[in-house]
């Protein structure tokens, strides 16, 4: 669903391979090995076939009539391929993409990455973060980046029908908790992966379509939504269960605490490459940062801004932990020791038929969000649940847009009214066109949280 960038995406090839083989059975590992061997042997066989074809073509072209006919057909084919995009777009599908165009595109990307690496002007102008946060009244703000939660879950009739009951339960739990929800659509800067581009676009308010812009941003001193909250007295927390190695660049955002996979405190068994189920990650966040309206001395605790990118809906979508009604149980070392959890960890990954597993992870996401909002979430918190990008192409299918849903859940009528005035709709089903790119939400939130 997005343009291949060999320079940037190639750097993640090894991690993608590890993700695909994490907790794989001996049978699936043997299958992967056989597939790789088949690719190598296939390339060798293909080279031999092409060589024979070239020899046969060379012999045939010795005949003048054949040579003239082939030349004419070649000119006609090239003309059709060149003119199809402009005059007959449906015909373009009959032609393979030009290899030369691919090489030019990759050369351009490489040139921008290597020779414009320090041109911060490419980032554009940052939004203003000079408003107050008085409309919040000191309430917590919790941003949940729902991994791979894309508009395909709304636009695909089969997906929407499968998730209808889960969405209805999610909506009902919001109402039962005394909160309201407004929703909209936004355009993500990425598709099928590259979640960090979406995170950085919302937190900075800058266009992050280009991976080089992300690198430029982390090297800059641009303002962020995180620093905006910190300057107003908030404790800022990056709750990041997907970070599994050193991430010194994360200091750019200005988090007071960055809790990665090791620092979160999860002691249960690993569920695949991503290890920590979303419910368990949220349970640890609730226990460590959100519990207790008052401090030990009776004083009101410092309000929190939390940014929590989830992981359970990330490809390959399995193994998937079951939802556990007892939230305290998932914080212990014996979490997920029951038979259902053991069976879930053994569920095979399917890369060629991922849709059932993807939809199961979305149902799980609605389940734990519903349980958390009903029983544990801080009463006055503003909770923002936003998809970071559409799922991988084998789930979303060809031609999918880059839109994602965003839900804002709160009791704060001032914030709700301001968002409704800017195009958000009541309920969990965002209707109509996207409000704009994801970065458009950043100044909107700054405005909604401020008192004139």
PDB file of C-alpha atoms in Angstrom, residues 139-416:
ATOM      1  CA  UNK A 139      -7.525  15.639  34.197  1.00  0.00           C
ATOM      2  CA  UNK A 140      -5.287  12.892  32.821  1.00  0.00           C
ATOM      3  CA  UNK A 141      -4.921  12.595  29.050  1.00  0.00           C
ATOM      4  CA  UNK A 142      -4.239   9.099  27.734  1.00  0.00           C
ATOM      5  CA  UNK A 143      -3.420   8.628  24.045  1.00  0.00           C
ATOM      6  CA  UNK A 144      -3.810   5.011  22.937  1.00  0.00           C
ATOM      7  CA  UNK A 145      -2.328   4.380  19.506  1.00  0.00           C
ATOM      8  CA  UNK A 146      -4.294   1.320  18.405  1.00  0.00           C
ATOM      9  CA  UNK A 147      -1.865  -0.635  16.223  1.00  0.00           C
ATOM     10  CA  UNK A 148      -3.140  -1.376  12.693  1.00  0.00           C
ATOM     11  CA  UNK A 149      -6.647  -0.110  13.540  1.00  0.00           C
ATOM     12  CA  UNK A 150      -7.568   1.177  10.111  1.00  0.00           C
ATOM     13  CA  UNK A 151     -10.651   2.477   8.328  1.00  0.00           C
ATOM     14  CA  UNK A 152     -10.885  -0.896   6.573  1.00  0.00           C
ATOM     15  CA  UNK A 153     -12.653  -2.091   9.727  1.00  0.00           C
ATOM     16  CA  UNK A 154     -15.440   0.357   8.815  1.00  0.00           C
ATOM     17  CA  UNK A 155     -15.333   0.333   5.017  1.00  0.00           C
ATOM     18  CA  UNK A 156     -15.193  -3.421   4.440  1.00  0.00           C
ATOM     19  CA  UNK A 157     -18.748  -4.715   4.950  1.00  0.00           C
ATOM     20  CA  UNK A 158     -17.591  -8.149   6.127  1.00  0.00           C
ATOM     21  CA  UNK A 159     -15.129  -6.676   8.622  1.00  0.00           C
ATOM     22  CA  UNK A 160     -17.714  -4.190   9.907  1.00  0.00           C
ATOM     23  CA  UNK A 161     -20.305  -6.939  10.418  1.00  0.00           C
ATOM     24  CA  UNK A 162     -17.819  -9.148  12.265  1.00  0.00           C
ATOM     25  CA  UNK A 163     -16.867  -6.299  14.605  1.00  0.00           C
ATOM     26  CA  UNK A 164     -20.359  -4.861  15.027  1.00  0.00           C
ATOM     27  CA  UNK A 165     -21.095  -6.525  18.370  1.00  0.00           C
ATOM     28  CA  UNK A 166     -17.687  -5.686  19.796  1.00  0.00           C
ATOM     29  CA  UNK A 167     -18.074  -2.047  18.770  1.00  0.00           C
ATOM     30  CA  UNK A 168     -21.571  -1.937  20.260  1.00  0.00           C
ATOM     31  CA  UNK A 169     -20.262  -3.311  23.552  1.00  0.00           C
ATOM     32  CA  UNK A 170     -17.451  -0.756  23.494  1.00  0.00           C
ATOM     33  CA  UNK A 171     -19.967   2.054  22.933  1.00  0.00           C
ATOM     34  CA  UNK A 172     -22.221   0.724  25.680  1.00  0.00           C
ATOM     35  CA  UNK A 173     -19.363   0.513  28.180  1.00  0.00           C
ATOM     36  CA  UNK A 174     -18.481   4.151  27.474  1.00  0.00           C
ATOM     37  CA  UNK A 175     -22.064   5.251  28.121  1.00  0.00           C
ATOM     38  CA  UNK A 176     -22.375   3.077  31.228  1.00  0.00           C
ATOM     39  CA  UNK A 177     -19.237   4.672  32.668  1.00  0.00           C
ATOM     40  CA  UNK A 178     -20.816   8.124  32.433  1.00  0.00           C
ATOM     41  CA  UNK A 179     -18.653   9.203  29.512  1.00  0.00           C
ATOM     42  CA  UNK A 180     -19.355  10.229  25.936  1.00  0.00           C
ATOM     43  CA  UNK A 181     -17.448   9.479  22.746  1.00  0.00           C
ATOM     44  CA  UNK A 182     -16.969  11.459  19.544  1.00  0.00           C
ATOM     45  CA  UNK A 183     -15.198  10.031  16.507  1.00  0.00           C
ATOM     46  CA  UNK A 184     -13.632  11.070  13.213  1.00  0.00           C
ATOM     47  CA  UNK A 185     -11.302   9.861  10.473  1.00  0.00           C
ATOM     48  CA  UNK A 186      -7.785  11.036   9.776  1.00  0.00           C
ATOM     49  CA  UNK A 187      -5.218  10.327   7.072  1.00  0.00           C
ATOM     50  CA  UNK A 188      -2.215   8.415   8.405  1.00  0.00           C
ATOM     51  CA  UNK A 189       1.276   9.220   7.080  1.00  0.00           C
ATOM     52  CA  UNK A 190       2.000   5.503   6.663  1.00  0.00           C
ATOM     53  CA  UNK A 191       0.342   2.247   5.614  1.00  0.00           C
ATOM     54  CA  UNK A 192       0.717  -1.324   6.844  1.00  0.00           C
ATOM     55  CA  UNK A 193       3.715  -0.511   9.078  1.00  0.00           C
ATOM     56  CA  UNK A 194       6.063   2.267  10.131  1.00  0.00           C
ATOM     57  CA  UNK A 195       3.925   3.080  13.170  1.00  0.00           C
ATOM     58  CA  UNK A 196       6.534   5.514  14.495  1.00  0.00           C
ATOM     59  CA  UNK A 197       5.743   7.865  11.622  1.00  0.00           C
ATOM     60  CA  UNK A 198       2.144   8.169  12.804  1.00  0.00           C
ATOM     61  CA  UNK A 199       3.184   8.598  16.446  1.00  0.00           C
ATOM     62  CA  UNK A 200       5.631  11.360  15.577  1.00  0.00           C
ATOM     63  CA  UNK A 201       3.193  13.130  13.261  1.00  0.00           C
ATOM     64  CA  UNK A 202       0.581  13.468  16.000  1.00  0.00           C
ATOM     65  CA  UNK A 203       3.074  14.387  18.716  1.00  0.00           C
ATOM     66  CA  UNK A 204       4.870  16.977  16.566  1.00  0.00           C
ATOM     67  CA  UNK A 205       2.119  18.217  14.262  1.00  0.00           C
ATOM     68  CA  UNK A 206       4.448  17.822  11.258  1.00  0.00           C
ATOM     69  CA  UNK A 207       4.197  15.793   8.042  1.00  0.00           C
ATOM     70  CA  UNK A 208       5.940  12.434   8.496  1.00  0.00           C
ATOM     71  CA  UNK A 209       5.226  10.721   5.170  1.00  0.00           C
ATOM     72  CA  UNK A 210       8.955  10.677   4.419  1.00  0.00           C
ATOM     73  CA  UNK A 211      11.035   8.475   6.763  1.00  0.00           C
ATOM     74  CA  UNK A 212      13.840  11.005   6.379  1.00  0.00           C
ATOM     75  CA  UNK A 213      11.574  13.626   7.968  1.00  0.00           C
ATOM     76  CA  UNK A 214      11.324  11.374  11.015  1.00  0.00           C
ATOM     77  CA  UNK A 215      15.102  11.242  11.336  1.00  0.00           C
ATOM     78  CA  UNK A 216      15.328  15.001  10.908  1.00  0.00           C
ATOM     79  CA  UNK A 217      12.672  15.499  13.570  1.00  0.00           C
ATOM     80  CA  UNK A 218      14.452  13.394  16.189  1.00  0.00           C
ATOM     81  CA  UNK A 219      17.663  15.360  15.596  1.00  0.00           C
ATOM     82  CA  UNK A 220      15.872  18.711  15.958  1.00  0.00           C
ATOM     83  CA  UNK A 221      14.663  20.747  18.914  1.00  0.00           C
ATOM     84  CA  UNK A 222      11.126  21.157  17.621  1.00  0.00           C
ATOM     85  CA  UNK A 223       8.298  21.524  20.160  1.00  0.00           C
ATOM     86  CA  UNK A 224       6.050  18.539  20.830  1.00  0.00           C
ATOM     87  CA  UNK A 225       2.695  17.844  22.410  1.00  0.00           C
ATOM     88  CA  UNK A 226       4.567  16.007  25.177  1.00  0.00           C
ATOM     89  CA  UNK A 227       6.692  19.032  26.065  1.00  0.00           C
ATOM     90  CA  UNK A 228       3.580  21.210  25.918  1.00  0.00           C
ATOM     91  CA  UNK A 229       1.968  19.116  28.667  1.00  0.00           C
ATOM     92  CA  UNK A 230       5.194  18.914  30.677  1.00  0.00           C
ATOM     93  CA  UNK A 231       5.479  22.712  30.681  1.00  0.00           C
ATOM     94  CA  UNK A 232       1.972  22.895  32.207  1.00  0.00           C
ATOM     95  CA  UNK A 233       2.812  20.617  35.137  1.00  0.00           C
ATOM     96  CA  UNK A 234       1.914  17.206  33.736  1.00  0.00           C
ATOM     97  CA  UNK A 235       3.950  14.066  34.328  1.00  0.00           C
ATOM     98  CA  UNK A 236       4.571  12.720  30.821  1.00  0.00           C
ATOM     99  CA  UNK A 237       4.878   8.969  30.264  1.00  0.00           C
ATOM    100  CA  UNK A 238       5.762   7.034  27.124  1.00  0.00           C
ATOM    101  CA  UNK A 239       4.310   3.554  27.735  1.00  0.00           C
ATOM    102  CA  UNK A 240       6.009   1.595  24.948  1.00  0.00           C
ATOM    103  CA  UNK A 241       5.766  -2.222  25.144  1.00  0.00           C
ATOM    104  CA  UNK A 242       6.871  -2.513  21.512  1.00  0.00           C
ATOM    105  CA  UNK A 243      10.328  -1.008  22.180  1.00  0.00           C
ATOM    106  CA  UNK A 244      12.637  -3.965  22.776  1.00  0.00           C
ATOM    107  CA  UNK A 245      16.063  -2.361  22.462  1.00  0.00           C
ATOM    108  CA  UNK A 246      17.827   0.904  23.305  1.00  0.00           C
ATOM    109  CA  UNK A 247      16.003   3.975  21.995  1.00  0.00           C
ATOM    110  CA  UNK A 248      18.004   7.065  22.952  1.00  0.00           C
ATOM    111  CA  UNK A 249      16.317   9.082  20.174  1.00  0.00           C
ATOM    112  CA  UNK A 250      13.106   8.910  22.192  1.00  0.00           C
ATOM    113  CA  UNK A 251      14.438  11.649  24.443  1.00  0.00           C
ATOM    114  CA  UNK A 252      13.462  14.114  21.709  1.00  0.00           C
ATOM    115  CA  UNK A 253       9.775  13.953  22.656  1.00  0.00           C
ATOM    116  CA  UNK A 254      10.397  15.099  26.221  1.00  0.00           C
ATOM    117  CA  UNK A 255       8.853  12.216  28.186  1.00  0.00           C
ATOM    118  CA  UNK A 256       9.636  12.238  31.890  1.00  0.00           C
ATOM    119  CA  UNK A 257       9.429   8.442  31.845  1.00  0.00           C
ATOM    120  CA  UNK A 258       9.939   6.061  28.930  1.00  0.00           C
ATOM    121  CA  UNK A 259       8.856   2.540  29.861  1.00  0.00           C
ATOM    122  CA  UNK A 260       9.919   0.005  27.233  1.00  0.00           C
ATOM    123  CA  UNK A 261       9.166  -3.728  27.126  1.00  0.00           C
ATOM    124  CA  UNK A 262      11.659  -4.464  29.907  1.00  0.00           C
ATOM    125  CA  UNK A 263      10.700  -1.523  32.140  1.00  0.00           C
ATOM    126  CA  UNK A 264       6.936  -2.052  32.078  1.00  0.00           C
ATOM    127  CA  UNK A 265       7.181  -4.828  34.646  1.00  0.00           C
ATOM    128  CA  UNK A 266       5.314  -7.606  32.846  1.00  0.00           C
ATOM    129  CA  UNK A 267       6.265 -10.987  34.339  1.00  0.00           C
ATOM    130  CA  UNK A 268       4.020 -13.362  32.424  1.00  0.00           C
ATOM    131  CA  UNK A 269       4.838 -15.558  29.420  1.00  0.00           C
ATOM    132  CA  UNK A 270       5.678 -14.059  26.031  1.00  0.00           C
ATOM    133  CA  UNK A 271       2.954 -13.979  23.401  1.00  0.00           C
ATOM    134  CA  UNK A 272       4.993 -14.169  20.225  1.00  0.00           C
ATOM    135  CA  UNK A 273       7.486 -11.570  19.069  1.00  0.00           C
ATOM    136  CA  UNK A 274       5.622  -8.701  20.771  1.00  0.00           C
ATOM    137  CA  UNK A 275       5.607 -10.553  24.118  1.00  0.00           C
ATOM    138  CA  UNK A 276       3.247  -8.371  26.192  1.00  0.00           C
ATOM    139  CA  UNK A 277      -0.547  -8.519  25.715  1.00  0.00           C
ATOM    140  CA  UNK A 278      -2.201  -5.110  25.572  1.00  0.00           C
ATOM    141  CA  UNK A 279      -4.412  -5.781  28.575  1.00  0.00           C
ATOM    142  CA  UNK A 280      -1.393  -6.681  30.699  1.00  0.00           C
ATOM    143  CA  UNK A 281       0.453  -3.552  29.519  1.00  0.00           C
ATOM    144  CA  UNK A 282      -2.545  -1.375  30.423  1.00  0.00           C
ATOM    145  CA  UNK A 283      -2.906  -3.134  33.793  1.00  0.00           C
ATOM    146  CA  UNK A 284       0.699  -2.270  34.614  1.00  0.00           C
ATOM    147  CA  UNK A 285       0.154   1.329  33.465  1.00  0.00           C
ATOM    148  CA  UNK A 286      -2.950   1.603  35.629  1.00  0.00           C
ATOM    149  CA  UNK A 287      -1.146   0.205  38.662  1.00  0.00           C
ATOM    150  CA  UNK A 288       2.056   2.225  38.289  1.00  0.00           C
ATOM    151  CA  UNK A 289       0.865   5.577  36.948  1.00  0.00           C
ATOM    152  CA  UNK A 290      -2.914   6.006  37.041  1.00  0.00           C
ATOM    153  CA  UNK A 291      -4.197   4.434  40.262  1.00  0.00           C
ATOM    154  CA  UNK A 292      -4.903   6.681  43.208  1.00  0.00           C
ATOM    155  CA  UNK A 293      -6.570  10.034  42.840  1.00  0.00           C
ATOM    156  CA  UNK A 294      -4.604  11.186  45.860  1.00  0.00           C
ATOM    157  CA  UNK A 295      -0.970  10.901  46.824  1.00  0.00           C
ATOM    158  CA  UNK A 296       0.231   9.308  50.051  1.00  0.00           C
ATOM    159  CA  UNK A 297       0.161  12.670  51.783  1.00  0.00           C
ATOM    160  CA  UNK A 298      -3.427  13.330  50.749  1.00  0.00           C
ATOM    161  CA  UNK A 299      -2.487  15.877  48.104  1.00  0.00           C
ATOM    162  CA  UNK A 300      -3.890  15.584  44.605  1.00  0.00           C
ATOM    163  CA  UNK A 301      -1.416  13.699  42.450  1.00  0.00           C
ATOM    164  CA  UNK A 302       0.275  15.203  39.429  1.00  0.00           C
ATOM    165  CA  UNK A 303      -1.867  14.759  36.284  1.00  0.00           C
ATOM    166  CA  UNK A 304      -0.578  12.427  33.579  1.00  0.00           C
ATOM    167  CA  UNK A 305      -0.125  12.598  29.852  1.00  0.00           C
ATOM    168  CA  UNK A 306       0.384   9.025  28.668  1.00  0.00           C
ATOM    169  CA  UNK A 307       1.205   7.846  25.151  1.00  0.00           C
ATOM    170  CA  UNK A 308       0.594   4.104  24.806  1.00  0.00           C
ATOM    171  CA  UNK A 309       1.059   2.376  21.409  1.00  0.00           C
ATOM    172  CA  UNK A 310      -0.552  -1.058  21.610  1.00  0.00           C
ATOM    173  CA  UNK A 311       0.936  -4.260  20.176  1.00  0.00           C
ATOM    174  CA  UNK A 312      -1.592  -7.118  20.173  1.00  0.00           C
ATOM    175  CA  UNK A 313      -3.179  -6.003  16.894  1.00  0.00           C
ATOM    176  CA  UNK A 314       0.239  -5.905  15.202  1.00  0.00           C
ATOM    177  CA  UNK A 315       1.021  -8.421  12.469  1.00  0.00           C
ATOM    178  CA  UNK A 316       1.251 -11.415  12.521  1.00  0.00           C
ATOM    179  CA  UNK A 317      -1.787 -11.122  14.896  1.00  0.00           C
ATOM    180  CA  UNK A 318      -0.983 -14.362  16.728  1.00  0.00           C
ATOM    181  CA  UNK A 319      -0.533 -15.626  19.335  1.00  0.00           C
ATOM    182  CA  UNK A 320      -3.330 -13.614  20.954  1.00  0.00           C
ATOM    183  CA  UNK A 321      -3.906 -13.560  24.700  1.00  0.00           C
ATOM    184  CA  UNK A 322      -7.460 -14.091  25.964  1.00  0.00           C
ATOM    185  CA  UNK A 323      -9.209 -11.256  27.777  1.00  0.00           C
ATOM    186  CA  UNK A 324      -9.012 -11.744  31.563  1.00  0.00           C
ATOM    187  CA  UNK A 325     -11.811 -10.129  33.663  1.00  0.00           C
ATOM    188  CA  UNK A 326      -9.538 -10.067  36.731  1.00  0.00           C
ATOM    189  CA  UNK A 327      -7.138  -7.268  35.839  1.00  0.00           C
ATOM    190  CA  UNK A 328      -4.934  -7.789  38.883  1.00  0.00           C
ATOM    191  CA  UNK A 329      -4.253 -11.360  37.732  1.00  0.00           C
ATOM    192  CA  UNK A 330      -2.462 -10.288  34.534  1.00  0.00           C
ATOM    193  CA  UNK A 331       0.163  -8.356  36.518  1.00  0.00           C
ATOM    194  CA  UNK A 332       1.548 -11.418  38.296  1.00  0.00           C
ATOM    195  CA  UNK A 333       4.211 -13.941  37.342  1.00  0.00           C
ATOM    196  CA  UNK A 334       1.514 -16.602  36.955  1.00  0.00           C
ATOM    197  CA  UNK A 335      -0.464 -14.549  34.445  1.00  0.00           C
ATOM    198  CA  UNK A 336      -1.897 -16.540  31.560  1.00  0.00           C
ATOM    199  CA  UNK A 337      -1.129 -19.911  33.114  1.00  0.00           C
ATOM    200  CA  UNK A 338      -4.590 -21.351  32.419  1.00  0.00           C
ATOM    201  CA  UNK A 339      -5.318 -23.860  29.672  1.00  0.00           C
ATOM    202  CA  UNK A 340      -6.930 -21.290  27.358  1.00  0.00           C
ATOM    203  CA  UNK A 341      -3.830 -19.092  27.478  1.00  0.00           C
ATOM    204  CA  UNK A 342      -1.474 -22.024  26.907  1.00  0.00           C
ATOM    205  CA  UNK A 343      -3.565 -23.045  23.891  1.00  0.00           C
ATOM    206  CA  UNK A 344      -3.572 -19.453  22.602  1.00  0.00           C
ATOM    207  CA  UNK A 345       0.227 -19.264  22.721  1.00  0.00           C
ATOM    208  CA  UNK A 346       0.426 -22.418  20.584  1.00  0.00           C
ATOM    209  CA  UNK A 347      -1.900 -21.090  17.855  1.00  0.00           C
ATOM    210  CA  UNK A 348      -0.075 -21.116  14.504  1.00  0.00           C
ATOM    211  CA  UNK A 349       0.617 -17.907  12.618  1.00  0.00           C
ATOM    212  CA  UNK A 350      -0.893 -17.620   9.145  1.00  0.00           C
ATOM    213  CA  UNK A 351       0.698 -15.041   6.852  1.00  0.00           C
ATOM    214  CA  UNK A 352      -1.308 -16.113   3.799  1.00  0.00           C
ATOM    215  CA  UNK A 353      -4.723 -16.023   5.566  1.00  0.00           C
ATOM    216  CA  UNK A 354      -4.329 -13.337   8.241  1.00  0.00           C
ATOM    217  CA  UNK A 355      -7.839 -11.830   8.187  1.00  0.00           C
ATOM    218  CA  UNK A 356      -9.507 -14.083  10.815  1.00  0.00           C
ATOM    219  CA  UNK A 357      -6.634 -13.484  13.245  1.00  0.00           C
ATOM    220  CA  UNK A 358      -6.667  -9.734  12.552  1.00  0.00           C
ATOM    221  CA  UNK A 359     -10.387  -9.476  13.313  1.00  0.00           C
ATOM    222  CA  UNK A 360      -9.885 -11.524  16.492  1.00  0.00           C
ATOM    223  CA  UNK A 361      -7.271  -9.035  17.688  1.00  0.00           C
ATOM    224  CA  UNK A 362      -9.673  -6.138  17.056  1.00  0.00           C
ATOM    225  CA  UNK A 363     -12.361  -7.883  19.123  1.00  0.00           C
ATOM    226  CA  UNK A 364      -9.791  -8.333  21.878  1.00  0.00           C
ATOM    227  CA  UNK A 365      -8.902  -4.649  21.649  1.00  0.00           C
ATOM    228  CA  UNK A 366     -12.516  -3.568  22.092  1.00  0.00           C
ATOM    229  CA  UNK A 367     -12.899  -6.051  24.980  1.00  0.00           C
ATOM    230  CA  UNK A 368      -9.990  -4.802  27.059  1.00  0.00           C
ATOM    231  CA  UNK A 369     -10.737  -1.153  26.319  1.00  0.00           C
ATOM    232  CA  UNK A 370     -14.331  -1.722  27.433  1.00  0.00           C
ATOM    233  CA  UNK A 371     -13.236  -3.451  30.629  1.00  0.00           C
ATOM    234  CA  UNK A 372     -10.688  -0.774  31.431  1.00  0.00           C
ATOM    235  CA  UNK A 373     -13.075   2.128  30.846  1.00  0.00           C
ATOM    236  CA  UNK A 374     -15.836   0.475  32.868  1.00  0.00           C
ATOM    237  CA  UNK A 375     -13.777  -0.393  35.940  1.00  0.00           C
ATOM    238  CA  UNK A 376     -10.343   1.220  36.034  1.00  0.00           C
ATOM    239  CA  UNK A 377      -9.835   4.339  33.907  1.00  0.00           C
ATOM    240  CA  UNK A 378      -9.477   7.622  35.852  1.00  0.00           C
ATOM    241  CA  UNK A 379     -12.925   9.138  36.144  1.00  0.00           C
ATOM    242  CA  UNK A 380     -12.227  12.501  34.491  1.00  0.00           C
ATOM    243  CA  UNK A 381      -9.580  11.382  32.019  1.00  0.00           C
ATOM    244  CA  UNK A 382      -9.644  12.317  28.355  1.00  0.00           C
ATOM    245  CA  UNK A 383      -8.924   9.088  26.472  1.00  0.00           C
ATOM    246  CA  UNK A 384      -7.931   9.291  22.811  1.00  0.00           C
ATOM    247  CA  UNK A 385      -7.973   6.007  20.891  1.00  0.00           C
ATOM    248  CA  UNK A 386      -6.463   6.478  17.436  1.00  0.00           C
ATOM    249  CA  UNK A 387      -5.398   4.008  14.776  1.00  0.00           C
ATOM    250  CA  UNK A 388      -1.827   4.465  13.617  1.00  0.00           C
ATOM    251  CA  UNK A 389      -2.276   2.999  10.117  1.00  0.00           C
ATOM    252  CA  UNK A 390      -4.207   0.496   8.039  1.00  0.00           C
ATOM    253  CA  UNK A 391      -3.265  -3.192   8.441  1.00  0.00           C
ATOM    254  CA  UNK A 392      -0.906  -4.978   6.044  1.00  0.00           C
ATOM    255  CA  UNK A 393      -2.000  -5.277   2.430  1.00  0.00           C
ATOM    256  CA  UNK A 394      -2.993  -8.947   2.698  1.00  0.00           C
ATOM    257  CA  UNK A 395      -5.680  -7.790   5.156  1.00  0.00           C
ATOM    258  CA  UNK A 396      -6.720  -4.449   3.666  1.00  0.00           C
ATOM    259  CA  UNK A 397      -6.633  -5.593   0.038  1.00  0.00           C
ATOM    260  CA  UNK A 398      -5.608  -3.542  -3.014  1.00  0.00           C
ATOM    261  CA  UNK A 399      -6.467   0.129  -3.314  1.00  0.00           C
ATOM    262  CA  UNK A 400      -7.281   0.768   0.339  1.00  0.00           C
ATOM    263  CA  UNK A 401      -7.079   4.366   1.525  1.00  0.00           C
ATOM    264  CA  UNK A 402      -4.740   5.507   4.316  1.00  0.00           C
ATOM    265  CA  UNK A 403      -7.460   6.559   6.755  1.00  0.00           C
ATOM    266  CA  UNK A 404      -7.750   5.598  10.422  1.00  0.00           C
ATOM    267  CA  UNK A 405     -10.464   6.112  13.062  1.00  0.00           C
ATOM    268  CA  UNK A 406      -9.984   8.309  16.118  1.00  0.00           C
ATOM    269  CA  UNK A 407     -12.234   8.262  19.198  1.00  0.00           C
ATOM    270  CA  UNK A 408     -12.143  10.824  22.019  1.00  0.00           C
ATOM    271  CA  UNK A 409     -13.768   9.542  25.214  1.00  0.00           C
ATOM    272  CA  UNK A 410     -14.430  11.840  28.155  1.00  0.00           C
ATOM    273  CA  UNK A 411     -16.940  13.436  30.545  1.00  0.00           C
ATOM    274  CA  UNK A 412     -15.563  16.881  29.685  1.00  0.00           C
ATOM    275  CA  UNK A 413     -18.410  18.586  27.821  1.00  0.00           C
ATOM    276  CA  UNK A 414     -16.249  21.557  26.845  1.00  0.00           C
ATOM    277  CA  UNK A 415     -13.762  19.334  25.028  1.00  0.00           C
ATOM    278  CA  UNK A 416     -16.548  17.309  23.422  1.00  0.00           C
TER     279      UNK A 416
END
